[in-house]
Coordinates of C-alpha atoms and ligand atoms in Angstrom, one line a residue:
M1 CA 13.5 8.6 -32.9
P2 CA 11.4 11.0 -30.8
L3 CA 13.0 14.2 -29.7
E4 CA 13.1 14.8 -26.0
T5 CA 12.8 18.0 -23.9
E6 CA 12.1 19.0 -20.3
L7 CA 9.9 22.1 -19.9
V8 CA 9.4 24.2 -16.5
L9 CA 5.9 25.3 -16.2
L10 CA 4.1 27.5 -13.6
P11 CA 0.9 25.8 -12.2
S12 CA -1.1 28.3 -14.3
E13 CA 0.5 26.8 -17.3
I14 CA 0.4 23.0 -16.9
N15 CA -2.9 22.5 -18.5
D16 CA -2.3 24.8 -21.5
K17 CA -1.8 22.6 -24.3
E18 CA -1.1 25.3 -26.9
L19 CA 1.5 26.9 -24.7
I20 CA 3.3 23.6 -24.3
E21 CA 3.3 22.9 -28.1
K22 CA 4.9 26.3 -28.5
R23 CA 7.4 25.8 -25.9
V24 CA 8.4 22.5 -27.2
L25 CA 8.9 23.8 -30.8
N26 CA 11.1 26.6 -29.3
R27 CA 13.1 24.2 -27.3
L28 CA 13.6 21.8 -30.0
R29 CA 14.1 24.6 -32.6
L30 CA 11.5 23.1 -35.0
K31 CA 9.7 25.4 -37.6
P32 CA 6.0 26.0 -36.9
N33 CA 5.5 24.7 -40.3
E34 CA 7.3 21.4 -39.4
L35 CA 5.0 18.5 -38.9
L36 CA 4.7 17.8 -35.1
N37 CA 2.6 14.6 -35.2
A38 CA 2.4 14.0 -31.6
L39 CA 3.4 15.2 -28.2
V40 CA 3.9 12.4 -25.6
F41 CA 4.2 13.3 -21.8
K42 CA 6.7 11.1 -20.3
R43 CA 7.0 12.2 -16.9
R44 CA 5.5 15.1 -14.7
S45 CA 6.9 16.1 -11.4
I46 CA 6.5 19.3 -9.0
D47 CA 9.6 21.1 -7.7
A48 CA 8.6 23.0 -4.8
R49 CA 12.3 24.0 -3.5
S50 CA 12.1 27.3 -4.6
K51 CA 9.4 30.0 -3.3
Q52 CA 7.4 29.5 -6.5
P53 CA 6.6 25.8 -7.1
V54 CA 6.9 24.6 -10.8
F55 CA 5.8 21.7 -12.8
K56 CA 8.6 19.7 -14.5
L57 CA 7.4 17.9 -17.6
L58 CA 9.4 15.5 -19.9
V59 CA 8.0 15.7 -23.3
Q60 CA 8.8 13.5 -26.5
A61 CA 8.0 15.2 -29.9
F62 CA 7.6 12.8 -32.7
V63 CA 8.3 14.6 -36.1
N64 CA 7.2 13.0 -39.3
E65 CA 6.3 9.7 -37.4
T66 CA 3.7 8.5 -35.2
P67 CA 4.3 7.0 -31.7
A68 CA 4.1 3.2 -31.9
A69 CA 1.1 1.9 -30.4
S70 CA 1.9 -0.6 -27.5
I71 CA 0.6 -4.1 -27.3
A72 CA -2.0 -4.5 -24.6
V73 CA -0.7 -6.8 -21.9
S74 CA -4.1 -8.6 -22.1
E75 CA -3.4 -9.6 -25.7
Q76 CA -1.2 -12.4 -24.2
Y77 CA -3.8 -13.9 -22.0
K78 CA -4.8 -17.4 -22.9
D79 CA -7.8 -19.5 -21.9
V80 CA -6.7 -21.3 -18.9
S81 CA -10.0 -23.1 -17.9
K82 CA -8.3 -26.5 -18.7
S83 CA -4.7 -25.9 -17.6
K84 CA -3.2 -27.1 -14.3
P85 CA -4.7 -25.6 -11.3
V86 CA -2.7 -23.4 -8.9
I87 CA -4.1 -22.4 -5.6
I88 CA -3.6 -18.7 -4.5
V89 CA -4.5 -17.8 -1.0
G90 CA -5.5 -14.0 -0.8
A91 CA -6.9 -11.7 -3.5
G92 CA -4.7 -8.6 -2.6
P93 CA -2.5 -7.0 -5.3
A94 CA -0.1 -10.0 -4.9
G95 CA -2.9 -12.7 -5.3
Y96 CA -4.6 -10.7 -8.3
F97 CA -1.6 -9.9 -10.3
A98 CA 0.0 -13.4 -9.6
A99 CA -3.3 -14.8 -11.2
L100 CA -3.0 -12.5 -14.2
E101 CA 0.6 -13.5 -14.8
M102 CA -0.5 -17.2 -14.4
I103 CA -3.1 -16.8 -17.2
E104 CA -0.3 -15.2 -19.3
L105 CA 1.9 -18.3 -18.6
G106 CA -0.9 -20.9 -19.1
L107 CA -1.5 -21.9 -15.6
K108 CA -5.2 -21.8 -13.9
P109 CA -5.2 -19.6 -11.1
I110 CA -7.7 -20.6 -8.1
V111 CA -8.0 -17.6 -5.9
L112 CA -9.3 -18.0 -2.4
E113 CA -10.2 -15.1 -0.4
R114 CA -11.5 -14.9 3.0
G115 CA -13.4 -11.6 2.5
K116 CA -16.2 -10.3 0.2
D117 CA -16.3 -8.9 -3.1
A118 CA -15.0 -5.2 -3.1
R119 CA -18.6 -4.1 -3.5
A120 CA -20.1 -6.1 -0.7
R121 CA -17.1 -5.0 1.5
R122 CA -18.5 -1.4 1.8
R123 CA -21.0 -2.4 4.1
D124 CA -18.6 -4.0 6.5
L125 CA -16.5 -0.8 6.3
K126 CA -19.5 1.3 7.0
A127 CA -20.1 -0.9 10.1
I128 CA -16.4 -0.1 11.4
Q129 CA -16.8 3.6 10.5
Q130 CA -20.2 4.1 12.1
D131 CA -21.0 1.6 14.7
G132 CA -17.3 0.4 15.6
I133 CA -18.3 -3.3 14.7
V134 CA -15.0 -4.9 13.1
H135 CA -15.7 -8.0 11.0
P136 CA -12.8 -10.4 11.2
H137 CA -13.2 -11.3 7.3
S138 CA -14.1 -8.2 6.0
N139 CA -12.5 -4.9 6.8
Y140 CA -10.0 -2.3 5.3
C141 CA -7.5 -5.1 5.0
F142 CA -9.4 -8.3 4.1
G143 CA -11.6 -8.7 1.1
E144 CA -11.3 -8.5 -2.6
G145 CA -8.3 -6.4 -3.5
G146 CA -6.7 -6.9 0.1
A147 CA -5.5 -3.8 1.8
G148 CA -5.2 -2.2 -1.4
T149 CA -8.7 -1.7 -2.4
Y150 CA -9.6 1.0 0.0
S151 CA -5.9 2.2 0.6
D152 CA -4.7 5.4 -0.5
G153 CA -3.6 4.1 -4.0
K154 CA -0.2 5.7 -4.2
L155 CA 1.7 3.6 -6.8
Y156 CA 5.3 4.8 -6.3
T157 CA 7.8 2.1 -5.1
R158 CA 11.5 2.0 -4.6
S159 CA 11.7 -1.5 -5.7
K160 CA 12.8 -0.8 -9.0
K161 CA 14.7 -4.2 -9.1
R162 CA 11.9 -6.3 -8.3
G163 CA 10.1 -6.3 -11.6
S164 CA 8.4 -4.4 -14.2
I165 CA 6.8 -0.9 -12.8
E166 CA 5.6 -0.2 -16.3
K167 CA 3.8 -3.6 -17.0
T168 CA 2.2 -3.2 -13.4
L169 CA 1.0 0.3 -14.2
R170 CA -0.2 -0.7 -17.5
I171 CA -2.2 -3.4 -16.1
L172 CA -4.0 -0.9 -13.9
V173 CA -4.5 1.5 -16.9
E174 CA -5.9 -1.3 -19.0
H175 CA -8.4 -2.0 -16.0
G176 CA -9.7 1.7 -15.6
A177 CA -7.0 3.6 -13.9
N178 CA -6.3 7.1 -15.3
P179 CA -3.5 7.0 -17.8
D180 CA -1.7 9.6 -15.9
I181 CA -0.2 7.3 -13.5
M182 CA 2.0 6.3 -16.2
V183 CA 3.5 9.8 -16.5
D184 CA 3.3 11.2 -12.6
A185 CA 6.3 11.0 -10.7
H186 CA 4.2 10.0 -7.8
P187 CA 1.1 8.4 -9.2
H188 CA -1.8 7.9 -7.1
I189 CA -5.4 6.3 -7.8
G190 CA -7.6 6.9 -5.0
S191 CA -9.9 5.0 -2.8
N192 CA -12.9 6.0 -4.7
K193 CA -11.4 4.6 -8.0
L194 CA -9.5 1.5 -6.7
P195 CA -12.5 -0.7 -6.4
L196 CA -13.3 -0.3 -9.9
V197 CA -10.0 -1.3 -11.0
V198 CA -10.0 -4.2 -8.6
Q199 CA -13.3 -5.3 -10.1
A200 CA -12.4 -5.0 -13.8
I201 CA -9.2 -7.3 -12.9
R202 CA -11.7 -10.0 -11.4
E203 CA -13.6 -9.8 -14.8
T204 CA -10.2 -10.5 -16.7
I205 CA -9.2 -13.4 -14.5
L206 CA -12.7 -15.1 -14.7
K207 CA -13.0 -14.3 -18.5
Y208 CA -9.8 -16.3 -19.1
G209 CA -10.8 -19.4 -17.2
G210 CA -9.5 -18.5 -13.6
E211 CA -11.6 -19.1 -10.6
I212 CA -12.2 -16.7 -7.6
H213 CA -14.0 -17.6 -4.3
F214 CA -14.8 -15.1 -1.9
D215 CA -15.8 -15.8 1.7
A216 CA -13.3 -18.8 1.7
F217 CA -11.2 -18.5 4.5
V218 CA -8.3 -21.1 4.3
D219 CA -7.8 -22.4 7.7
D220 CA -5.8 -25.6 7.1
L221 CA -2.9 -27.0 4.6
I222 CA -3.1 -30.1 3.2
L223 CA 0.4 -31.7 3.3
D224 CA 1.5 -34.7 1.4
S225 CA 3.8 -36.4 4.3
S226 CA 4.0 -39.7 2.5
K227 CA 7.4 -38.4 1.1
T228 CA 10.7 -37.8 2.8
E229 CA 10.2 -34.2 1.9
R230 CA 7.0 -32.6 2.7
K231 CA 4.8 -31.3 -0.2
I232 CA 1.7 -29.3 0.0
I233 CA -1.2 -30.5 -2.3
G234 CA -4.1 -28.2 -1.3
V235 CA -5.8 -26.4 1.2
R236 CA -8.9 -26.6 3.6
V237 CA -11.5 -23.9 3.5
N238 CA -14.0 -22.7 5.8
G239 CA -13.4 -26.0 8.1
N240 CA -14.9 -28.5 5.4
K241 CA -14.3 -27.7 1.9
E242 CA -10.9 -28.8 0.1
Y243 CA -9.1 -27.2 -3.0
M244 CA -6.3 -29.1 -4.5
G245 CA -3.6 -27.7 -6.7
E246 CA -0.1 -28.1 -8.3
A247 CA 1.1 -25.4 -6.1
V248 CA -0.3 -23.0 -3.2
M249 CA 0.9 -19.4 -3.1
L250 CA 0.3 -17.8 0.2
A251 CA -0.2 -14.1 -0.5
T252 CA -2.3 -13.3 2.8
G253 CA -1.2 -10.0 3.7
H254 CA 0.6 -8.7 6.8
S255 CA -2.6 -8.8 8.9
A256 CA -3.5 -12.6 8.6
R257 CA -2.1 -13.5 12.1
D258 CA -3.9 -17.1 11.7
I259 CA -1.9 -17.9 8.9
F260 CA 1.3 -17.2 10.7
E261 CA -0.1 -19.1 13.8
L262 CA -1.1 -22.0 11.2
L263 CA 2.3 -22.3 9.9
D264 CA 3.9 -22.4 13.3
R265 CA 1.5 -25.3 14.4
H266 CA 2.4 -27.2 11.3
K267 CA 6.2 -26.7 12.3
I268 CA 6.6 -24.7 8.9
R269 CA 9.6 -22.3 9.4
I270 CA 8.4 -18.3 10.0
E271 CA 10.7 -15.8 11.3
A272 CA 10.3 -12.8 13.6
K273 CA 10.9 -9.8 11.4
A274 CA 11.6 -6.2 12.4
F275 CA 9.0 -3.7 11.4
A276 CA 7.9 -0.1 12.5
L277 CA 5.2 1.1 14.9
G278 CA 3.9 4.4 16.1
V279 CA 1.1 6.8 15.6
R280 CA -0.6 8.6 12.6
I281 CA -0.3 12.4 12.8
E282 CA -2.9 14.6 11.2
H283 CA -2.5 18.6 10.3
P284 CA -4.8 21.0 8.4
Q285 CA -3.7 20.4 4.7
E286 CA -3.5 24.1 4.3
L287 CA -0.7 24.4 6.8
I288 CA 1.2 21.5 5.0
D289 CA 0.7 23.5 1.6
E290 CA 2.0 26.6 3.2
I291 CA 5.2 24.9 4.3
Q292 CA 5.6 23.1 1.1
Y293 CA 4.4 25.4 -1.6
H294 CA 5.0 28.8 0.4
Q295 CA 1.1 29.8 -0.6
R296 CA -2.1 29.5 1.2
P297 CA -4.4 28.7 -0.2
R298 CA -2.4 26.8 -2.7
H299 CA -2.9 27.3 -6.5
Q300 CA -5.8 25.3 -8.1
N301 CA -3.6 23.5 -10.4
L302 CA -1.3 22.3 -7.7
P303 CA -2.3 18.8 -6.0
A304 CA -2.5 18.6 -2.1
S305 CA 1.2 18.8 -0.9
S306 CA 2.8 15.8 0.8
Y307 CA 6.0 15.4 2.7
S308 CA 8.5 12.6 3.6
L309 CA 10.6 12.9 6.8
V310 CA 13.2 10.7 8.3
C311 CA 15.7 10.8 11.1
Q312 CA 17.7 8.9 13.6
V313 CA 17.2 8.8 17.1
Q314 CA 19.0 6.7 19.7
N315 CA 19.9 4.5 16.8
R316 CA 16.5 3.8 15.3
G317 CA 15.0 5.4 12.4
V318 CA 11.9 7.8 13.0
F319 CA 10.2 8.3 9.9
S320 CA 7.0 9.3 8.2
F321 CA 5.2 6.6 6.2
C322 CA 2.3 6.4 3.6
M323 CA 1.6 10.1 3.8
C324 CA -2.0 10.9 2.5
P325 CA -2.4 14.5 1.3
G326 CA -5.9 15.8 1.5
G327 CA -7.0 12.4 3.0
L328 CA -8.6 10.7 5.8
I329 CA -7.5 8.5 8.7
V330 CA -9.4 5.3 8.7
P331 CA -9.8 2.5 11.1
A332 CA -7.8 -0.5 10.0
S333 CA -8.1 -2.9 12.7
T334 CA -9.0 -6.7 11.7
A335 CA -10.3 -7.8 14.7
P336 CA -12.5 -6.7 17.9
G337 CA -10.5 -5.4 20.8
E338 CA -7.8 -3.7 18.7
I339 CA -7.2 0.1 17.6
V340 CA -5.4 0.1 14.4
V341 CA -5.3 3.4 12.1
N342 CA -4.1 3.9 8.6
G343 CA -4.7 6.5 5.9
M344 CA -6.4 7.2 2.5
S345 CA -7.7 9.6 0.1
M346 CA -10.1 10.2 -2.8
S347 CA -8.6 10.6 -6.3
R348 CA -9.2 14.4 -6.0
R349 CA -7.2 14.6 -2.6
D350 CA -9.4 17.5 -1.6
S351 CA -10.2 16.7 2.2
A352 CA -9.0 19.6 4.5
F353 CA -6.5 17.2 6.2
A354 CA -2.9 15.8 5.6
N355 CA -2.2 12.7 7.8
S356 CA 0.7 10.2 7.7
G357 CA 2.2 7.5 9.6
M358 CA 4.9 8.7 12.1
V359 CA 6.8 5.5 13.2
V360 CA 9.9 4.3 14.7
A361 CA 11.8 1.3 13.6
V362 CA 11.3 -1.9 16.0
E363 CA 14.3 -4.2 15.8
L364 CA 14.5 -7.7 17.2
E365 CA 16.8 -6.9 19.9
D366 CA 14.0 -4.7 21.2
L367 CA 11.6 -7.4 21.8
K368 CA 13.5 -9.4 24.5
P369 CA 10.3 -9.3 26.9
Y370 CA 8.5 -11.1 24.2
S371 CA 11.0 -13.9 23.2
G372 CA 8.7 -16.4 25.1
Y373 CA 6.5 -16.1 21.9
G374 CA 9.5 -17.4 19.7
E375 CA 9.1 -16.4 16.2
L376 CA 5.7 -14.6 17.0
A377 CA 7.5 -12.1 19.3
A378 CA 7.3 -9.2 17.1
L379 CA 3.6 -9.9 16.1
E380 CA 2.8 -10.4 20.1
F381 CA 4.3 -7.0 20.6
Q382 CA 2.3 -5.3 18.0
K383 CA -0.8 -7.0 19.3
S384 CA -0.1 -5.6 22.9
V385 CA 0.1 -2.0 21.6
E386 CA -3.1 -2.2 19.7
K387 CA -5.0 -3.7 22.5
N388 CA -3.6 -1.2 25.1
M389 CA -5.0 1.6 22.8
F390 CA -8.5 -0.3 22.6
N391 CA -8.5 -0.6 26.3
A392 CA -7.7 3.1 26.9
G393 CA -11.2 3.8 25.0
D394 CA -14.9 2.9 25.5
G395 CA -15.1 -0.2 23.4
S396 CA -15.7 1.3 20.3
Q397 CA -13.4 2.2 17.3
K398 CA -12.9 5.9 18.8
A399 CA -9.1 6.3 18.8
P400 CA -7.1 7.9 21.4
A401 CA -5.2 11.2 20.2
Q402 CA -3.0 14.2 21.7
R403 CA -2.0 17.3 20.4
I404 CA 1.7 16.9 19.4
T405 CA 3.0 19.7 21.5
D406 CA 1.2 18.1 24.6
F407 CA 2.5 14.7 23.4
V408 CA 6.2 16.1 23.4
K409 CA 5.6 18.0 26.9
G410 CA 3.9 14.8 28.3
K411 CA 0.3 16.2 29.1
L412 CA -3.1 15.7 28.2
S413 CA -4.6 17.9 25.7
S414 CA -7.7 19.8 27.0
D415 CA -9.3 19.6 23.8
L416 CA -8.6 18.3 20.3
P417 CA -8.3 19.9 16.8
K418 CA -11.0 18.8 14.0
T419 CA -10.3 15.3 12.6
S420 CA -11.0 13.3 9.4
Y421 CA -11.3 10.0 11.5
I422 CA -15.0 9.2 11.5
P423 CA -15.4 6.9 14.3
G424 CA -14.3 10.0 16.5
L425 CA -11.2 10.6 18.9
F426 CA -10.8 11.0 22.6
S427 CA -8.1 12.8 24.2
E428 CA -5.6 10.5 25.9
R429 CA -2.0 10.5 27.0
L430 CA -0.3 8.7 24.3
D431 CA 2.9 9.5 25.8
Q432 CA 1.8 7.0 28.6
I433 CA 0.3 4.3 26.4
L434 CA 3.0 3.9 23.6
P435 CA 6.0 1.5 24.8
N436 CA 9.0 3.9 26.1
G437 CA 11.1 3.1 23.2
I438 CA 8.6 4.4 20.8
K439 CA 7.4 7.2 22.9
S440 CA 11.0 8.9 23.5
R441 CA 12.0 8.5 19.9
L442 CA 8.8 10.0 18.3
Q443 CA 9.1 12.8 20.9
A444 CA 12.6 13.7 20.0
G445 CA 11.7 12.9 16.2
L446 CA 8.9 15.4 16.0
Q447 CA 11.4 18.0 17.5
Q448 CA 13.9 17.3 14.8
F449 CA 11.4 17.4 12.1
A450 CA 10.1 20.9 13.4
K451 CA 13.6 21.9 12.3
Q452 CA 13.3 20.4 8.9
M453 CA 9.8 21.7 8.3
K454 CA 9.2 25.1 9.8
G455 CA 5.6 25.2 11.1
Y456 CA 5.2 21.3 11.1
Y457 CA 5.5 21.1 15.0
S458 CA 2.3 22.8 15.6
S459 CA -0.5 22.7 18.1
E460 CA -3.0 22.4 15.2
A461 CA -1.5 18.8 14.6
Q462 CA -2.5 15.8 16.6
I463 CA -1.4 12.2 16.9
V464 CA -3.6 9.2 16.7
G465 CA -2.8 5.7 17.7
T466 CA -2.2 3.1 16.4
E467 CA -0.1 2.9 13.3
S468 CA 1.2 -0.5 13.4
R469 CA 0.5 -2.4 10.5
T470 CA 3.4 -0.7 8.5
S471 CA 4.8 -4.2 7.3
S472 CA 4.6 -7.9 8.5
P473 CA 6.0 -8.7 11.7
V474 CA 6.8 -12.2 10.5
R475 CA 8.6 -13.5 7.4
I476 CA 8.0 -16.7 5.5
P477 CA 11.1 -17.7 4.4
R478 CA 11.8 -19.0 0.7
D479 CA 14.7 -19.9 -1.5
T480 CA 16.2 -17.0 -3.1
E481 CA 16.2 -18.8 -6.5
T482 CA 12.9 -20.9 -6.5
L483 CA 11.0 -18.6 -4.3
M484 CA 9.6 -21.6 -2.8
H485 CA 9.5 -22.4 1.2
P486 CA 12.8 -24.2 2.0
Q487 CA 10.8 -27.0 4.0
V488 CA 7.8 -27.7 1.7
Q489 CA 7.8 -28.4 -1.8
G490 CA 5.0 -26.4 -3.7
L491 CA 4.5 -23.8 -0.9
F492 CA 5.1 -20.1 -2.4
P493 CA 5.3 -17.2 0.2
C494 CA 4.4 -14.1 -1.5
G495 CA 3.9 -10.4 -1.0
E496 CA 3.6 -8.2 1.9
G497 CA 2.7 -10.9 4.5
A498 CA 5.6 -13.1 3.7
G499 CA 8.0 -10.0 4.1
F500 CA 8.7 -9.7 0.6
A501 CA 6.8 -6.5 -0.4
G502 CA 5.8 -3.2 1.2
G503 CA 2.9 -1.6 -0.8
I504 CA 0.5 -2.1 -3.6
M505 CA 3.4 -1.9 -6.5
S506 CA 6.0 -4.2 -4.9
A507 CA 3.3 -6.6 -4.0
A508 CA 1.9 -6.8 -7.4
M509 CA 5.3 -7.2 -8.9
D510 CA 6.3 -9.9 -6.3
G511 CA 3.2 -11.7 -7.2
M512 CA 4.0 -11.6 -10.9
N513 CA 7.6 -13.0 -10.0
V514 CA 6.4 -15.8 -7.9
A515 CA 4.0 -16.8 -10.6
E516 CA 7.0 -17.2 -13.1
K517 CA 8.9 -19.5 -10.4
I518 CA 5.5 -21.7 -9.8
R519 CA 5.4 -22.1 -13.7
L520 CA 8.9 -23.6 -13.7
F521 CA 8.0 -25.8 -10.8
V522 CA 4.9 -26.9 -12.2
H523 CA 6.0 -27.9 -15.7
Ligands
FAD1 C1 -5.9 2.0 4.6 C2 -4.7 1.8 3.7 C3 -4.0 2.6 2.9 C4 -2.8 2.0 2.2 N1 -2.4 2.9 1.3 C5 -1.4 2.5 0.3 C6 -0.9 3.4 -0.7 O1 -1.4 4.4 -0.9 N2 0.3 2.8 -1.5 C7 0.8 1.7 -1.1 O2 1.6 1.1 -2.2 N3 0.1 0.7 -0.3 C8 -0.8 1.3 0.5 N4 -1.3 0.4 1.7 C9 -0.6 -0.8 1.8 C10 -1.2 -1.9 0.6 O3 -2.4 -1.9 0.5 C11 -0.3 -3.2 0.9 O4 1.0 -3.2 0.9 C12 -0.8 -4.3 -0.3 O5 -2.2 -4.3 -0.1 C13 -0.1 -5.7 0.0 O6 -0.5 -6.5 -0.9 P1 -0.6 -8.3 -0.6 O7 -1.3 -8.7 -1.8 O8 0.6 -8.7 -0.3 O9 -1.7 -8.3 0.8 P2 -2.9 -7.8 1.0 O10 -3.4 -6.6 0.4 O11 -3.0 -7.6 2.6 O12 -4.0 -8.8 0.6 C14 -4.0 -10.2 1.3 C15 -5.4 -10.8 1.2 O13 -5.5 -12.2 1.7 C16 -6.5 -12.4 2.3 N5 -6.3 -13.5 3.4 C17 -5.6 -13.4 4.5 N6 -5.7 -14.5 5.2 C18 -6.4 -15.3 4.3 C19 -7.0 -16.8 4.6 N7 -6.6 -17.5 5.7 N8 -7.7 -17.3 3.7 C20 -8.0 -16.5 2.5 N9 -7.7 -15.3 2.3 C21 -6.9 -14.7 3.2 C22 -7.0 -11.1 2.8 O14 -8.4 -11.0 3.0 C23 -6.5 -10.1 1.9 O15 -7.6 -9.9 0.8 C24 -2.3 0.8 2.3 C25 -2.9 -0.1 3.3 C26 -3.9 0.3 4.0 C27 -4.7 -0.6 5.0

């Protein structure tokens, strides 16, 4: 049995292997001549509550034994080229992890993805960033790896009950992610590394006999209505091609509005869902470091600091969302005529900016003016705010922005701070464009956060519209036991778009869980 101890280390000590070994020997009262075969770092976190930030390192020491080698997940994979086919719509984290799980379970995944492969996608991202042109099938949300590929790549999740976090992280490491993600309390991959991991996962799926088709936009469902119970037997792609399978997994993400509309047209039940909407807030990273670490500049071994804020205003949560230290704000629109922003960062998190979503919970009772849209009410509300932000601009992907102090006072900013947002910003009264319930809660929330983080409420900070794709505004229901849609045999809603995940890890784990249920259905 390995011995375990937790060390507290200064930033200047965290990379000093010799010193760490000495401390472990001392703490575990091991004599220097006792054989210390290996030290395994189990968990690394930062505690910045006191004036001097420290690392906490949980270490396992193996005395007279060596750590057991773990079996690679890929060793469980089988050749599935001749197995029963299952259609997976969407190559995001839910779709790709479901495909890997199916290979482990002996089913043949056929992945259909409306966008392009991760590499070809880059050209379309450049077109959004530099020319303001949004490709409706290839953008920050659509394409191989889904919204996860050019995302920030934060890998922590609160959904510990949903599946194996360790297995998910191991799969990522086996496909090229830095093994540190198995140790860090807040693991992060970064937008520059994610595409390589995603491409390696694709190679594994193909190697074991799965299929992946890009530029394959699923625009209809093929239903067998000959039976009393409706059953899905396949899907139509690009208006002409058909793919048939034993089951169909819908893992299309929160921005596939056409899929929600398609289900609605087929009278397959969908449900309006609460979500959250607001703005992205951007500060100089140095300012956040000074608040969090009490030092400016931060020590070179400390990562760019982050924060997480939450408060209640008029019965609704106001909270920070998807904080990206040392990151960039990116244009995440999925169609022309809308402004949507999100955040990402490179693995080194070394930009001069800290950005985060700052959003307000939207409950269904807030959407009465949209009730005419039925189950698409929340989606239509989301659309209308994104469109108003676009209409305030010049028809490009330039986004409206306001210094936060001006936003709270209700006045136009005479100028704006520097930004990481490449398409550019223009000064606008966000307090006039945002719906009243969102605006007033954000204004009050920002003033509360000023008390929680001294210096956060600063004229150096600005807000940018719109942070609206926080989660799906629609749920595609499923049976709690079979995870299948209650009205259609063989249809398995999955991941963030169906309302059962929020982030890369939970989407990946949901994909694996649904794959297991599909195996039970197919066999
Ligand atoms: C810029 C950005 C930064 C983010 N940062 C983080 C982060 O740091 N950490 C984190 O956990 N999460 C982050 N997220 C969110 C995360 O990416 C999503 O939660 C996750 O990708 C959801 O996975 P999914 O598989 O359910 O759906 P998605 O990733 O949305 O994938 C759905 C896929 O389905 C495809 N599709 C849609 N409709 C069709 C159709 N009709 N036919 C064929 N294919 C279709 C889409 O093209 C897409 O590839 C970020 C998102 C963005 C945009």
